[in-house]
Coordinates of C-alpha atoms in Angstrom, one line a residue:
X1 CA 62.0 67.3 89.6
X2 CA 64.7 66.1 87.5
X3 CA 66.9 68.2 85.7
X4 CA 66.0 68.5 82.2
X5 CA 67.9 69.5 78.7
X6 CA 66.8 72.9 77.6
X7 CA 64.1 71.9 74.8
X8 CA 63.8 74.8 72.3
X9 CA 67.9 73.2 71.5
X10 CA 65.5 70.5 70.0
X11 CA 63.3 72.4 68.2
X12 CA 65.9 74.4 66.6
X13 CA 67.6 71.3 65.7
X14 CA 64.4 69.9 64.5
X15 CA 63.9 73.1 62.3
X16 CA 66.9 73.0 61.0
X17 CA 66.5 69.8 60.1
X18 CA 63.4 71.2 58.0
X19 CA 65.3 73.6 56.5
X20 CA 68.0 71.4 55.2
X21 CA 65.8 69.0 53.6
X22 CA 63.5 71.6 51.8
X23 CA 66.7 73.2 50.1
X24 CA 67.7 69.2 49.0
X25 CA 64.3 68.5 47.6
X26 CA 64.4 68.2 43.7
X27 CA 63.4 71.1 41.5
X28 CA 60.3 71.7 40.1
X29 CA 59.6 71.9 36.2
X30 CA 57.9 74.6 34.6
X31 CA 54.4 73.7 35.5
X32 CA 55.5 73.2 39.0
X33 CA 55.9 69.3 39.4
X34 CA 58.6 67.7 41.3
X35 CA 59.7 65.0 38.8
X36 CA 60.0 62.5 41.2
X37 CA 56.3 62.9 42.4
X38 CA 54.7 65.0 45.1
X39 CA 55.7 63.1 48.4
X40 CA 59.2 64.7 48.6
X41 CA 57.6 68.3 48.9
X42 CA 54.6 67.0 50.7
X43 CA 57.1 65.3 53.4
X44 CA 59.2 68.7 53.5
X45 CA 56.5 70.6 54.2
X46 CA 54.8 68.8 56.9
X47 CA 58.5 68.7 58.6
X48 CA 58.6 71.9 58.6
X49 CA 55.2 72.7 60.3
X50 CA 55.9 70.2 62.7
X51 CA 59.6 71.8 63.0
X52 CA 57.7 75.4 63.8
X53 CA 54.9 74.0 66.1
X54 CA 57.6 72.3 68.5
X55 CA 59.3 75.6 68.5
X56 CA 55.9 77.3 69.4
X57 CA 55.4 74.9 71.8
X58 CA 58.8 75.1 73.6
X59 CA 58.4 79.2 73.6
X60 CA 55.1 79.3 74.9
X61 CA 56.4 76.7 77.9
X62 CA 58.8 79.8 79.3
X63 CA 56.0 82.1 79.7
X64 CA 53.4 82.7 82.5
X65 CA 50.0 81.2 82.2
X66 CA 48.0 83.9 84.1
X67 CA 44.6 83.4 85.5
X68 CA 42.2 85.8 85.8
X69 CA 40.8 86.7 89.1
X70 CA 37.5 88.5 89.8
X71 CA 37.0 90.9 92.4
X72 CA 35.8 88.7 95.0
X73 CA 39.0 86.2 95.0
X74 CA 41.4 89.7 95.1
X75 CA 39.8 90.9 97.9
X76 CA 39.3 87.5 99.8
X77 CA 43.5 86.9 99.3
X78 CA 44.1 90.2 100.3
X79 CA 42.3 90.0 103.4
X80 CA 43.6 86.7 104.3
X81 CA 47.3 88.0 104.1
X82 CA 47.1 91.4 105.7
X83 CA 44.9 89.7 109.0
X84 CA 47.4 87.6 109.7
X85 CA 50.6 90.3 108.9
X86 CA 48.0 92.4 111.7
X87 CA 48.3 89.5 114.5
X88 CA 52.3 89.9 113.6
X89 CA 52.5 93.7 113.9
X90 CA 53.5 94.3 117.4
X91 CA 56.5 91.6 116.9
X92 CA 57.1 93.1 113.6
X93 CA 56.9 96.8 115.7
X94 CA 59.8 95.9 118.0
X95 CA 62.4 94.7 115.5
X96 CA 62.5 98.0 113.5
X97 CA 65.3 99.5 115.4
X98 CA 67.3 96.5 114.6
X99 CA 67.0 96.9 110.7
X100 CA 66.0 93.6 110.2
X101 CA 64.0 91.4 111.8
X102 CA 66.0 88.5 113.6
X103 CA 65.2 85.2 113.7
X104 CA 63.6 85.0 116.9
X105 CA 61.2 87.6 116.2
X106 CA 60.9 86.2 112.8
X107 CA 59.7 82.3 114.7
X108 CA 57.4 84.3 117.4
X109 CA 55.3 85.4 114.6
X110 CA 55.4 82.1 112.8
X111 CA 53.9 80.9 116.0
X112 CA 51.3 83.4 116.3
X113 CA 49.7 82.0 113.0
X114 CA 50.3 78.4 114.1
X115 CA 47.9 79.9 117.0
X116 CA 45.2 80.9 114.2
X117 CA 45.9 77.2 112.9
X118 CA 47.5 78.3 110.0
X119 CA 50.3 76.4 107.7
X120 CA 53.1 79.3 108.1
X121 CA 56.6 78.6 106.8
X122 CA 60.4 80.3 107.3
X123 CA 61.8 82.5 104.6
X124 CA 65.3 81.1 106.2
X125 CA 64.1 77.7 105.9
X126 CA 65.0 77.0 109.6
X127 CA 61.9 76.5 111.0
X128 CA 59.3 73.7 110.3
X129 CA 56.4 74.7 108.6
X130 CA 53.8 74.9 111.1
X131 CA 50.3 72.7 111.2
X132 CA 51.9 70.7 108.1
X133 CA 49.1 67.9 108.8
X134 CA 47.2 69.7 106.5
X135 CA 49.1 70.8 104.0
X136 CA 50.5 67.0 103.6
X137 CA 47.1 65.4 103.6
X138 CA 45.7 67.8 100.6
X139 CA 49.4 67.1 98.8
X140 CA 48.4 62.9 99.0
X141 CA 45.5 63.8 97.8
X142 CA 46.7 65.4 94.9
X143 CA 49.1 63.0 93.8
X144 CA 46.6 60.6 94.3
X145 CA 44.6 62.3 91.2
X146 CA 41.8 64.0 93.8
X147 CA 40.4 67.6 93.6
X148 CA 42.5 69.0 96.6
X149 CA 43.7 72.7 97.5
X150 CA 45.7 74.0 100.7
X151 CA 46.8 77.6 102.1
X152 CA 50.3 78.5 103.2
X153 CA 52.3 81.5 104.6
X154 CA 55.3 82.6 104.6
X155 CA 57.2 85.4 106.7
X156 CA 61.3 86.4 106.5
X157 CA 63.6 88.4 107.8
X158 CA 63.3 91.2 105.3
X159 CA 60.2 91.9 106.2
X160 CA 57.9 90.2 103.6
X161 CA 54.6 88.5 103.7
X162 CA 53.8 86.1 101.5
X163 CA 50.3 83.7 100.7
X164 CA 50.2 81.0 98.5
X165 CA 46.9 79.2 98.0
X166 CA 47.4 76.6 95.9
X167 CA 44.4 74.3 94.2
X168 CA 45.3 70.8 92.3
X169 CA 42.5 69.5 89.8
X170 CA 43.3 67.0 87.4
X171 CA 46.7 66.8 88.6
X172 CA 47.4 70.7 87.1
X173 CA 48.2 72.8 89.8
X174 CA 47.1 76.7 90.2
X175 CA 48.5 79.2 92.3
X176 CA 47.6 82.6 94.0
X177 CA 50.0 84.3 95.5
X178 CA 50.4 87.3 97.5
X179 CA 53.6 89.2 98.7
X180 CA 53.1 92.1 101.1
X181 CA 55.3 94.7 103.8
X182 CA 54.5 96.5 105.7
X183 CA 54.3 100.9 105.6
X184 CA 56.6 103.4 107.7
X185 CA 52.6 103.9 109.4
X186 CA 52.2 100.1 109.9
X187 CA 50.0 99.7 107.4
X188 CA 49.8 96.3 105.4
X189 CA 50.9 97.2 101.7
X190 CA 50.4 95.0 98.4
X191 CA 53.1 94.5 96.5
X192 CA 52.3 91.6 94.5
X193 CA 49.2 89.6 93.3
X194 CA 48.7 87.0 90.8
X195 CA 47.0 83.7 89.7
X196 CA 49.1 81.3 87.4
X197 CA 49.0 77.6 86.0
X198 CA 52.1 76.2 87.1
X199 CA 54.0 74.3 84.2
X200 CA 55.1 71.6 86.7
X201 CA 54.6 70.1 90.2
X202 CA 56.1 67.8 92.5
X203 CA 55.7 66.3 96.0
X204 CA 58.6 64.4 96.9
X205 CA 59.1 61.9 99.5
X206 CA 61.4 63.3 101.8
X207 CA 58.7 66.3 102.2
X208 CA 59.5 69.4 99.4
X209 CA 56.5 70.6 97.7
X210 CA 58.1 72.1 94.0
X211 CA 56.3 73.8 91.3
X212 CA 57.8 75.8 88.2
X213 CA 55.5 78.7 87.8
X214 CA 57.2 78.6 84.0
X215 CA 59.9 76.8 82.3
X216 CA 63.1 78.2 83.3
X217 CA 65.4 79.4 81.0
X218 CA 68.9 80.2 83.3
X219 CA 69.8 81.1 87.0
X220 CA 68.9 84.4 86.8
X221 CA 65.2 83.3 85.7
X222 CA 64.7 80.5 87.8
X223 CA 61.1 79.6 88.2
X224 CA 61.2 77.1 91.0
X225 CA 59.6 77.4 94.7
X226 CA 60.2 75.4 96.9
X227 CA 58.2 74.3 100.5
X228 CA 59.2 71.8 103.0
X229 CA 56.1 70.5 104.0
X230 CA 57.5 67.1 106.3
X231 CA 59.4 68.5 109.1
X232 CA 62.9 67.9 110.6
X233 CA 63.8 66.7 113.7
X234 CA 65.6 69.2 116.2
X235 CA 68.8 67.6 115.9
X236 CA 69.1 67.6 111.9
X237 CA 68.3 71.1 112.5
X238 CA 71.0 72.0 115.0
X239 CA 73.5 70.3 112.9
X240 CA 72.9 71.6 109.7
X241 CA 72.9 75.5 111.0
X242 CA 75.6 74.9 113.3
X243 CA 78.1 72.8 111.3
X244 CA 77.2 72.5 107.7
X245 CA 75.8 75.8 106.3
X246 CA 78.8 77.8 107.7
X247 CA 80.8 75.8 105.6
X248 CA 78.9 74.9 103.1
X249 CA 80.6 73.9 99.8
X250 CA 82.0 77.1 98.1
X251 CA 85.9 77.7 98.2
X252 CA 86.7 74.8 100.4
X253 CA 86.7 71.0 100.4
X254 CA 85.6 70.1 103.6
X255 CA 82.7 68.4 102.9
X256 CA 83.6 67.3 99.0
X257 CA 86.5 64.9 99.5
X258 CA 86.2 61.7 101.4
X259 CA 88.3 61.9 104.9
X260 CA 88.5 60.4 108.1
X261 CA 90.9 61.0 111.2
X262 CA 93.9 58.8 109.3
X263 CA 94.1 60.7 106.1
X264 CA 93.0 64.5 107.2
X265 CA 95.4 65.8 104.9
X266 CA 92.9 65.8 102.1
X267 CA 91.6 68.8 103.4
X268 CA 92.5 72.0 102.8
X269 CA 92.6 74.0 106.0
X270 CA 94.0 77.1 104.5
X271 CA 91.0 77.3 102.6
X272 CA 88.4 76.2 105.2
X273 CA 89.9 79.0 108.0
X274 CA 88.0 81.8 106.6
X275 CA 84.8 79.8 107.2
X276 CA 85.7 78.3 110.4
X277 CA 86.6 82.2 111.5
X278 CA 83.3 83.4 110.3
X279 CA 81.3 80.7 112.7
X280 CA 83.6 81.2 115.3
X281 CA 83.5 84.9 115.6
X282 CA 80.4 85.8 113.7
X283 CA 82.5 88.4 111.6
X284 CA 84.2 88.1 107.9
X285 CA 87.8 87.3 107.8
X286 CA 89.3 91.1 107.1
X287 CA 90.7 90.1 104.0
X288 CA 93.4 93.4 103.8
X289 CA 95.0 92.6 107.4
X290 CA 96.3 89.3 106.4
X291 CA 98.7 90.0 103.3
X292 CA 101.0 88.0 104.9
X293 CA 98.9 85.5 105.8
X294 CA 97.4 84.0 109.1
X295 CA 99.6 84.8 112.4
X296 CA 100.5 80.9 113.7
X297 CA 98.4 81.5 117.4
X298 CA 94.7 82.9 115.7
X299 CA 95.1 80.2 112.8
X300 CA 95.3 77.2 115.6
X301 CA 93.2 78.5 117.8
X302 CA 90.5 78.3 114.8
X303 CA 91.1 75.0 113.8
X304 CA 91.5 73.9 117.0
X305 CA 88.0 74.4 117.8
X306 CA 86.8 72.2 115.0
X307 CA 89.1 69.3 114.4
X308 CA 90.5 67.0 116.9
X309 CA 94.3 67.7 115.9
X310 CA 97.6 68.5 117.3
X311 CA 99.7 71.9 116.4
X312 CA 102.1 69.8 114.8
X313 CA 99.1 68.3 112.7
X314 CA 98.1 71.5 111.7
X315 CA 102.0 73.0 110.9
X316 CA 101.9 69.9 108.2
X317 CA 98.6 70.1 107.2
X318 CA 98.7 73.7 106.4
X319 CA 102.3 74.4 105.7
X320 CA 103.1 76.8 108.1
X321 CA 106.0 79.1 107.5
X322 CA 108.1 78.9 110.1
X323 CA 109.9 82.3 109.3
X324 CA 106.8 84.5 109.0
X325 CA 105.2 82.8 111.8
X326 CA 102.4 82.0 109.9
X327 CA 99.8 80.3 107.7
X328 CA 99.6 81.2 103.6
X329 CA 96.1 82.4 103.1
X330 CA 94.4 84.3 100.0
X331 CA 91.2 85.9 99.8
X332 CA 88.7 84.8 97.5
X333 CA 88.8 86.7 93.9
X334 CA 88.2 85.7 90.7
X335 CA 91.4 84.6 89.8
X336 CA 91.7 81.7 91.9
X337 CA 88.9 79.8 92.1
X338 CA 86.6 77.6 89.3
X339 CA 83.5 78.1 88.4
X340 CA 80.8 75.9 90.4
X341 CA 77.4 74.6 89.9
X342 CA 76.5 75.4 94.0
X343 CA 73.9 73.5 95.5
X344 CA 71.5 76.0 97.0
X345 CA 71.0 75.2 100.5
X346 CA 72.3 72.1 102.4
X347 CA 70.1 70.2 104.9
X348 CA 70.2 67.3 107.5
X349 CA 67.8 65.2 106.7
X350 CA 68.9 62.2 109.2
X351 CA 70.8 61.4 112.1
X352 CA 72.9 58.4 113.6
X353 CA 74.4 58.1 116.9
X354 CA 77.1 55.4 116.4
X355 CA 77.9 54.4 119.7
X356 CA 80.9 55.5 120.5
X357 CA 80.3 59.3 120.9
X358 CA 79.6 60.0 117.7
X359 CA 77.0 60.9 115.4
X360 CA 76.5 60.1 111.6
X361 CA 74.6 63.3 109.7
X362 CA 73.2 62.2 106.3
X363 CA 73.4 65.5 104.5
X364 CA 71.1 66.4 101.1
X365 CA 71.6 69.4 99.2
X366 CA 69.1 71.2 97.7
X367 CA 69.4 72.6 94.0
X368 CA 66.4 75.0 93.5
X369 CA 67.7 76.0 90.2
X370 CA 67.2 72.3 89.2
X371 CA 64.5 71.2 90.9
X372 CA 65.6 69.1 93.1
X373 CA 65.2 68.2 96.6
X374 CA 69.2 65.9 96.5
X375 CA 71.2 67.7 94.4
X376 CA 74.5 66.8 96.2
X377 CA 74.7 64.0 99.1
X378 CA 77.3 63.5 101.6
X379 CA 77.5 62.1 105.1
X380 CA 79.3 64.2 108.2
X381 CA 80.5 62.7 111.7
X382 CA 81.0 64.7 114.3
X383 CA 82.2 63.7 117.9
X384 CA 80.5 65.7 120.8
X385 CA 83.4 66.6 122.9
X386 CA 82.1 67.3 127.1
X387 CA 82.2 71.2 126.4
X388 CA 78.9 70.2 124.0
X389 CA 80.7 71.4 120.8
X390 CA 81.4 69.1 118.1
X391 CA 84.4 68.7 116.1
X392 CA 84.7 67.3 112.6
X393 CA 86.0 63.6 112.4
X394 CA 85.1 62.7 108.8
X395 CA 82.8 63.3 105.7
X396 CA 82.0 60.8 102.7
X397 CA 80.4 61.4 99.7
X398 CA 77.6 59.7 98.5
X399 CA 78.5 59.3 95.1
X400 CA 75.6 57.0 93.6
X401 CA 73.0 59.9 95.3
X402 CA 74.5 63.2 93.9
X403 CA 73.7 64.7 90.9
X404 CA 76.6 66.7 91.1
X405 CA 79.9 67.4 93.0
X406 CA 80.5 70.6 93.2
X407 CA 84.0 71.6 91.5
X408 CA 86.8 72.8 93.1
X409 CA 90.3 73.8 93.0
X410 CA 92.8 75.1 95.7
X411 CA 93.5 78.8 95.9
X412 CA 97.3 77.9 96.1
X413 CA 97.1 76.0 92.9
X414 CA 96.7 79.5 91.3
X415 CA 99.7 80.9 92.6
X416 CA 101.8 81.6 89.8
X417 CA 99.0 81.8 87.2
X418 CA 97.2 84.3 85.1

């Protein structure tokens, strides 16, 4: 979907308009004729009911349009959603000690509906969406103007059940939906049922099924959900969870400034570590135990594991501080960093092997407060070292693809300021 400008700003500019014209118009004599003929009022007024319709028109686009749904189409969603959270219940059983439901659990019941021959997808959005065949053929046969419908699932690691059925006719596009959890007894319990007109779909090519149940007005009311239908190959996969989503593109600039092994002094390490920490260690950098910044042998060891570089690299890179013995680091706050428009969720969408040990990952970042399936694009190389972990030997952004860079600034750039 592309991104579009917020239409009531037209109709209030349109009514405006209206307005500003009607208090211009010529006065009226006593018998209530304009003296320069009726067209002047007649024009006025039909401006202004066309200013007032567009403005009903844009308000009525934010809201819901809600189906109704007889007893018979409740009861067959309901059923459809709680047999299938049943066939996931002893899985679902095991994982309560846990507090949340891990992703392995979370794919083993993904599975179990694959089994059934249902289309079941990942709340994480790390796991293709199973018997997609039919899902993508009904989707083609939508776009192609067709009567078409298809059924999906969805399960995540909060524990909630979700069942979209989703019919296209006369390329309008209504949706049932179901969200359910399950009790403290096991039981299956409703939580959500309805049956809306969407105000928009889209197919795309790469594979993302999008529909805006209403306009959106902000971020905090986004009406966009999103499906991958096509799936991704293992190795996209591996690479985006393993190397790009740690990262990702909030407070660092690993992956928003063009680099390479001869100029790796565009990035800011200082910045990256906390990331590179997290993915190392699977813990949060403690941000109170490092007021005066990052002792000289944890820092290194960090970047070491990521970045084919020598200490004396990372001294220079990083400006070390030879009398504390360590890096300058500051935790995140809101004093010292800029405001960005994120991209939602990164993904791999190709791979290249390059010949010479290295692969090429063609990156595509989703924005589902936008609508769109390349929000932001960049491209990663790694080199596979023999231990089977990669480092990272450049990144390049693909300007002419993304919508948008994110912004950002360097925490140290702050320093000093209010």
């Amino acid at each position: 979907m592309k991104k579009r400008t917020r239409i009531i700003a037209a109709g209030v500019f349109v009514l405006a308009a209206a307005v500003l014209a009607w208090s211009l118009k010529p006065a009226h004599d006593s018998e209530g004729n304009n003296p320069d003929g009726d067209a002047g009022s007649i024009e006025s007024i039909a401006e202004g009911e066309d200013a007032q319709n567009q403005t009903d028109k844009d308000d009525q686009a934010y809201e819901l349009k809600m189906i109704e749904m007889d007893e018979q189409e409740k009861e067959e969603t309901i059923k459809k959603l709680f047999s299938f959270m049943e066939s996931c219940e002893n899985i679902y059983k095991s994982t309560l000690d846990k507090g949340e439901t891990d992703e392995d659990a979370l794919h083993e019941m993904i599975e179990i509906g694959a089994s059934r021959g249902l289309s079941v997808s990942c709340g994480n959005r790390d796991y293709n969406l199973t018997n997609y065949e039919q899902v993508d053929a009904a989707l083609r046969d939508a776009l192609a103007g067709k009567e078409a419908e298809a059924q999906i699932y969805q399960v995540n690691t909060v524990g909630v059940f979700r069942y979209y059925h989703l019919v296209f006719e006369k390329n309008e596009l209504s949706v049932t939906s179901a969200s359910a959890v399950f009790t403290e007894e096991m039981k299956p319990a409703l939580s959500q049922l309805e049956k809306i007109l969407a105000y928009q779909w889209e197919y795309t090519p790469k594979g993302w099924l999008i529909w805006e149940k209403a306009l959106s007005r902000n971020q905090e009311m986004d009406m966009h959900i999103f499906c991958r239908v096509l799936p991704l190959d293992g190795q996209c996969r591996e690479i985006t969870e393993e190397y790009i989503v740690p990262v990702s593109y909030f407070c660092n600039n690993l992956f928003l400034v063009d680099w390479d092994m001869s100029c790796m002094e565009k990035i800011e390490f200082n910045d990256l570590f906390e990331f590179l920490y997290a993915r190392e260690y699977g813990k949060r950098l403690e941000n109170g135990a490092y007021g005066d910044g990052i002792p000289k042998e944890e820092f290194e060891a960090v970047i070491g594991q990521y970045f084919d570089i020598t200490v004396d690299e990372i001294e220079e890179y990083a400006r070390y501080d030879s009398a504390k013995g360590s890096y300058p680091w500051s935790a995140i706050g809101i004093r010292n960093r800029v405001q960005q428009l994120q991209p939602s969720f990164p993904e791999v969408v190709r791979c290249t092997e390059n010949g010479d040990g290295t692969v090429t990952a063609y990156v595509e970042a989703i924005s589902t407060e936008e609508g769109m399936d390349c929000y932001y694009a960049h491209e990663v190389t790694l080199l596979r070292r023999e231990d089977g972990r990669c480092v990272y030997v450049g990144n390049r952004v693909d300007r002419e693809r993304s919508y948008c860079i994110p912004a950002y600034r360097a925490r140290r750039e702050f320093e000093g300021t209010e």
